[in-house]
Coordinates of C-alpha atoms in Angstrom, one line a residue:
X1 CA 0.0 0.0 0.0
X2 CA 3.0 2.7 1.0
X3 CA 3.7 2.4 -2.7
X4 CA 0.4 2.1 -4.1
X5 CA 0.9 5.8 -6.6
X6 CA 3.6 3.5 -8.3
X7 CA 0.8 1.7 -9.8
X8 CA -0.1 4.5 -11.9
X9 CA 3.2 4.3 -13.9
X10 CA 1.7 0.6 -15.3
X11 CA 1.5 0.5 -18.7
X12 CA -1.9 -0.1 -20.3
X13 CA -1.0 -3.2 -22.2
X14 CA 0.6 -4.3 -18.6
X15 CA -2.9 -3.6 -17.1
X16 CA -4.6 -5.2 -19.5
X17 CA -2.7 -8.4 -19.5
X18 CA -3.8 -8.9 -15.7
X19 CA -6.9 -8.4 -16.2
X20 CA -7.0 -11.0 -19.1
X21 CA -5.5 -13.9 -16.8
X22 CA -8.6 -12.5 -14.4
X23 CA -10.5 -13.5 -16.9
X24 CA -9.7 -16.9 -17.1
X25 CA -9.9 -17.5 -13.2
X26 CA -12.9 -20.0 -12.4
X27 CA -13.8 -16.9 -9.7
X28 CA -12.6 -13.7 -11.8
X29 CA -13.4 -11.3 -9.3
X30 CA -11.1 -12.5 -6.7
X31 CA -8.4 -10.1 -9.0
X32 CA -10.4 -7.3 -8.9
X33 CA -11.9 -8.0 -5.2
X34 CA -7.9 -8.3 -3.5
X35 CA -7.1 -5.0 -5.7
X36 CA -10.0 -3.2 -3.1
X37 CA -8.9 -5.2 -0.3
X38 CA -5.4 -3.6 -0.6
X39 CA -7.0 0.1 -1.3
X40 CA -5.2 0.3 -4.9
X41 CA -7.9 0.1 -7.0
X42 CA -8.8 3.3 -8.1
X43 CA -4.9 3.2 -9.1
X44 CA -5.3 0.4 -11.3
X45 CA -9.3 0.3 -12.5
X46 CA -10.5 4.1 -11.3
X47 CA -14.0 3.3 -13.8
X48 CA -14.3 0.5 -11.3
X49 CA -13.3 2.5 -8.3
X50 CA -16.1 4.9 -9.3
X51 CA -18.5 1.5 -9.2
X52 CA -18.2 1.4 -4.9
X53 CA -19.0 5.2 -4.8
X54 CA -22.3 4.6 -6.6
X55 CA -25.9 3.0 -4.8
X56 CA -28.8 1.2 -6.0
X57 CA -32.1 0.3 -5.1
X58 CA -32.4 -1.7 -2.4
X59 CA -35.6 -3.8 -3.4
X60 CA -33.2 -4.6 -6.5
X61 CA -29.6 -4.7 -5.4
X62 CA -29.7 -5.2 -1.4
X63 CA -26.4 -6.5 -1.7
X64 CA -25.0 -2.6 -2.0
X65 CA -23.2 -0.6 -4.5
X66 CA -22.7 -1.5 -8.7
X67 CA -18.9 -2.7 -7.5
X68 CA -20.3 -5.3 -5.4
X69 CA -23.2 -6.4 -7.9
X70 CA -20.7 -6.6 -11.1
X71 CA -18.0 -8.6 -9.5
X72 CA -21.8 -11.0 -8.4
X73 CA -22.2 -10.7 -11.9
X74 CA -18.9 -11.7 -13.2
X75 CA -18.5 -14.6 -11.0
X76 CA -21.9 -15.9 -12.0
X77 CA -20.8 -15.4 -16.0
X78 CA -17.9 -17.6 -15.6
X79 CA -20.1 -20.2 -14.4
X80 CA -22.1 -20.2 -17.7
X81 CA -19.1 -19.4 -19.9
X82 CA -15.3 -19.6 -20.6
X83 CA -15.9 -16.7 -23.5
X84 CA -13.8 -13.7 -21.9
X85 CA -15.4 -11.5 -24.3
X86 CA -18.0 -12.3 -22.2
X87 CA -16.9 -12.2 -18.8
X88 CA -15.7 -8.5 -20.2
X89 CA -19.3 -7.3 -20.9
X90 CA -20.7 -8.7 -17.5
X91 CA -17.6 -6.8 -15.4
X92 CA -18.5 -3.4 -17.8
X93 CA -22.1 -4.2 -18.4
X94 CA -23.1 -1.4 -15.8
X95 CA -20.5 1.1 -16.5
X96 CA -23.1 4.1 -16.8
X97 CA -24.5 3.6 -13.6
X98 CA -21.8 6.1 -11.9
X99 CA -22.5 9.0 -14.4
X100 CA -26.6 8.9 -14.6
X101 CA -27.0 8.2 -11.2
X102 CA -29.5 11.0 -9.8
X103 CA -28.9 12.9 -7.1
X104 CA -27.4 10.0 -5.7
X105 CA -30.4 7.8 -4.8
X106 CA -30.2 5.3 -6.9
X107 CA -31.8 5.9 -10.1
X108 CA -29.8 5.2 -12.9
X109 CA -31.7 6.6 -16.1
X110 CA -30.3 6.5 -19.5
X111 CA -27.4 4.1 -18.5
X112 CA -28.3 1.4 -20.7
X113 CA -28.3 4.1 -24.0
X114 CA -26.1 4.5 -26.8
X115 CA -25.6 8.5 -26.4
X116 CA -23.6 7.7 -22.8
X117 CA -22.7 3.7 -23.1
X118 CA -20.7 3.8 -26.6
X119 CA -18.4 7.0 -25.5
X120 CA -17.3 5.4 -22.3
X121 CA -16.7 2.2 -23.8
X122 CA -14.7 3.9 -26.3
X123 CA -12.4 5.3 -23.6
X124 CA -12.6 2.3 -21.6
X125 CA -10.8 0.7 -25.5
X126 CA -8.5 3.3 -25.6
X127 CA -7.2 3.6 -22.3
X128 CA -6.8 -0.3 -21.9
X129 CA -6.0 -0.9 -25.6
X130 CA -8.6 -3.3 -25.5
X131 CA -9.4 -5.6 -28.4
X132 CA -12.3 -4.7 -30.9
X133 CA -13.7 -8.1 -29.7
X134 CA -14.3 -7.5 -26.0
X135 CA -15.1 -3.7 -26.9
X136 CA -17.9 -5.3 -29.2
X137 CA -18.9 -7.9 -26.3
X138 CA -18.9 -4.7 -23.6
X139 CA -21.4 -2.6 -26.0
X140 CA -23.1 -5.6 -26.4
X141 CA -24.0 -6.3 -22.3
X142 CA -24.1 -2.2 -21.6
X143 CA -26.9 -1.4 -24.1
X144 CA -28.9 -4.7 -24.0
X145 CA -28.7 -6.3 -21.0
X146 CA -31.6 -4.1 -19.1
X147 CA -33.9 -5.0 -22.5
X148 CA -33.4 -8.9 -22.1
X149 CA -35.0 -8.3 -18.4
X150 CA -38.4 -6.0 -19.8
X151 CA -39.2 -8.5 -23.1
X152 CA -42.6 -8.9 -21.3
X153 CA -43.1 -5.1 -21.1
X154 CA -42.0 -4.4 -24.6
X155 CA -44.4 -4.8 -27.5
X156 CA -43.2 -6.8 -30.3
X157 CA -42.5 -3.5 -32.5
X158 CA -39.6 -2.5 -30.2
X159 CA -38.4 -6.2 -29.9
X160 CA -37.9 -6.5 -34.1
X161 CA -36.5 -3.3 -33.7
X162 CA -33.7 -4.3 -30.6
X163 CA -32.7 -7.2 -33.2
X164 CA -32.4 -5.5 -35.7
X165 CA -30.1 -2.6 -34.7
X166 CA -26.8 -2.3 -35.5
X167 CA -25.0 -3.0 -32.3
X168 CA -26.9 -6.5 -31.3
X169 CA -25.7 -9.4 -31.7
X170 CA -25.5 -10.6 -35.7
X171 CA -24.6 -14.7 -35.2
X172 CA -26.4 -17.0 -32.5
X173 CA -22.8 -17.6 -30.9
X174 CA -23.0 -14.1 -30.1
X175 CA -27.0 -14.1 -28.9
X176 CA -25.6 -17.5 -26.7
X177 CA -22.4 -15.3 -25.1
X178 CA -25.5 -12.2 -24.5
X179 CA -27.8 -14.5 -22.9
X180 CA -25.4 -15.9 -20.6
X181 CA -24.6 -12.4 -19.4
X182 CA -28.1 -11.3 -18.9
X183 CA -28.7 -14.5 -17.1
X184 CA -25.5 -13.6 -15.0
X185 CA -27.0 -10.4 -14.2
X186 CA -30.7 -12.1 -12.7
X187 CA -27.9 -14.5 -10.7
X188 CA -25.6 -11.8 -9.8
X189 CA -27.5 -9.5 -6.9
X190 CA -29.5 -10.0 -3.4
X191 CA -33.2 -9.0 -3.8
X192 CA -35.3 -8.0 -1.7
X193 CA -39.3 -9.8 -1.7
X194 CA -38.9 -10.8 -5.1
X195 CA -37.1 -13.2 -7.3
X196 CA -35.8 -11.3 -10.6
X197 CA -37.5 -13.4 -13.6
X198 CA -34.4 -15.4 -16.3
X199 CA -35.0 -14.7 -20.1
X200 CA -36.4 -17.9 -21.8
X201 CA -33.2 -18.4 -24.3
X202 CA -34.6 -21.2 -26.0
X203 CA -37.8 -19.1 -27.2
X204 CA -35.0 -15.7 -27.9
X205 CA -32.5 -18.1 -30.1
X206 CA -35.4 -19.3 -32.0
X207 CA -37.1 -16.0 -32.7
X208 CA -33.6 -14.9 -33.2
X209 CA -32.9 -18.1 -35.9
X210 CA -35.8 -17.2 -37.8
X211 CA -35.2 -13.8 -38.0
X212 CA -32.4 -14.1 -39.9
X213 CA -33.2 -17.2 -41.8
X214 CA -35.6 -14.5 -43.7
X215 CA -34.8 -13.1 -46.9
X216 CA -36.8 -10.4 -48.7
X217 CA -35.5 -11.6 -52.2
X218 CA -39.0 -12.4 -53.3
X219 CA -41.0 -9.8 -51.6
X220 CA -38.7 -7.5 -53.6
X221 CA -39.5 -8.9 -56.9
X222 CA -42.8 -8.8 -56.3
X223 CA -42.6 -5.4 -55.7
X224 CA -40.2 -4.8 -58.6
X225 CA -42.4 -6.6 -61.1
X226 CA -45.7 -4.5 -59.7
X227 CA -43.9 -1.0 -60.8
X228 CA -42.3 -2.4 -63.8
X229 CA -44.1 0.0 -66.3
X230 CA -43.1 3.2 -64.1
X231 CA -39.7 1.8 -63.4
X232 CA -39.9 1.8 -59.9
X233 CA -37.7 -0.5 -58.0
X234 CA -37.5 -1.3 -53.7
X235 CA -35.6 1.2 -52.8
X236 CA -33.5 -0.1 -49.2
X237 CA -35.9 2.0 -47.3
X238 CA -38.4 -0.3 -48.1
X239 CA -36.5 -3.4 -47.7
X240 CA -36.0 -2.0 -44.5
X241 CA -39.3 -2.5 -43.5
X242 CA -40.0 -5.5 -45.3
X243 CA -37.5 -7.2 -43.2
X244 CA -38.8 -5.4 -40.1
X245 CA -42.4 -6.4 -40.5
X246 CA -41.1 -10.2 -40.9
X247 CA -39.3 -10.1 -37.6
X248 CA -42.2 -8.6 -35.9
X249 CA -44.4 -11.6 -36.8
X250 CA -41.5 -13.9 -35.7
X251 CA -41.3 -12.3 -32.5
X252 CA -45.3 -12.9 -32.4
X253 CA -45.0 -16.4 -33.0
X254 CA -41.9 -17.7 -31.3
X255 CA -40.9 -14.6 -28.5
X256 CA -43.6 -13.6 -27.1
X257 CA -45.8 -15.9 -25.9
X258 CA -43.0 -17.6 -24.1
X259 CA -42.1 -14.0 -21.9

């Protein structure tokens, strides 16, 4: 501890390194855990340091501040996992928390967004040097993981249009690694009267499988061969929504009965 300001002369790609054999611990946050123990982590992780300064809820998170409920989180990823892509998104998955929380009490609006997650994660790439992979994994967790827990709350509309956005998940071995953080996160915290409700994967990977099974090839020539005579042709717009109104009938028949 007497030479704790030393740390801060650590290279990144030193810092990062450590935290990548973390990573592959069967208990990861036993790295990041001894770090607070010895009162040098805001040398070494000050975004994480920043976690133990900021509350929750109490009916949500009784076990205390966002440092406490990621390293919950993290441990309970490497359970379901051995990605550490993954385990990278569940340590950073609530990395907004400290900056939207309001007036201190709690309340965390906006901290699943891409205006505020996408920045920090950027700076968290740049001042680790991290990998595009775990940045992608991190965005991944930070902006999605709070919609996997309100499926049953969201009409099927907004669910097409989560799946269809640039940043989710574009293969089912990336849906898998994003379902086994969410799942983390349910696992990962103490509630109080209530148990917090698991996403039903099998029902999201198959809504998700049929999705992109789709193609609008003939729905376009249909449309193609309708304007013909005053040259008209599907411009990407409507593609766009051709492919959107599919999904929304997917997510009608294999989402959300099953939420």
């Amino acid at each position: 501890r007497a030479n704790k300001e030393k740390l801060l002369h650590l290279t990144k790609e030193r810092v990062y390194k450590e935290m990548e054999k973390a990573m592959s611990l069967q208990y990861p946050s036993l790295y990041f855990r001894t770090l607070e123990f010895l009162d040098v982590l805001e040398y070494v992780h000050p975004e994480l340091d920043l976690m133990k300064k900021c509350r929750q809820k109490p009916v949500h998170h009784a076990e205390g501040n966002v440092f406490l409920h990621s390293m919950m989180v993290l441990d309970e990823c490497a359970k379901l996992t051995d990605n550490v892509n993954t385990r990278f998104g569940a340590l950073y998955h609530d990395i907004a928390k400290p900056i939207t929380d309001i007036h201190d009490m709690g309340f965390h609006k906006g901290h699943d967004s891409t205006e505020i997650v996408v920045p920090l994660i950027e700076n968290l790439k740049n001042y680790y040097g991290l990998p595009n992979s775990a940045f992608k994994s991190i965005v991944q967790c930070a902006l999605f993981h709070m919609k996997l827990h309100k499926l049953a709350d969201m009409n099927s509309t907004s669910i097409a249009s989560m799946i269809n956005s640039k940043e989710f998940p574009k293969t089912k071995e990336e849906l898998i690694e994003l379902l086994c953080m969410s799942t983390a996160d349910s696992r990962g915290r103490i509630t109080i009267g209530y148990n917090k409700d698991e996403i039903n994967a099998d029902a999201f990977i198959k809504c998700f499988n049929a999705i992109k099974a789709y193609s609008p090839a003939q729905e376009i020539a249909e449309y193609n061969e309708r304007h013909k005579e005053d040259g008209k042709t599907a411009s990407a717009e409507l593609i766009k929504q051709f492919i959107h109104r599919y999904s929304i009938k997917c997510v009608d028949t294999w989402l959300k009965p099953f939420v």
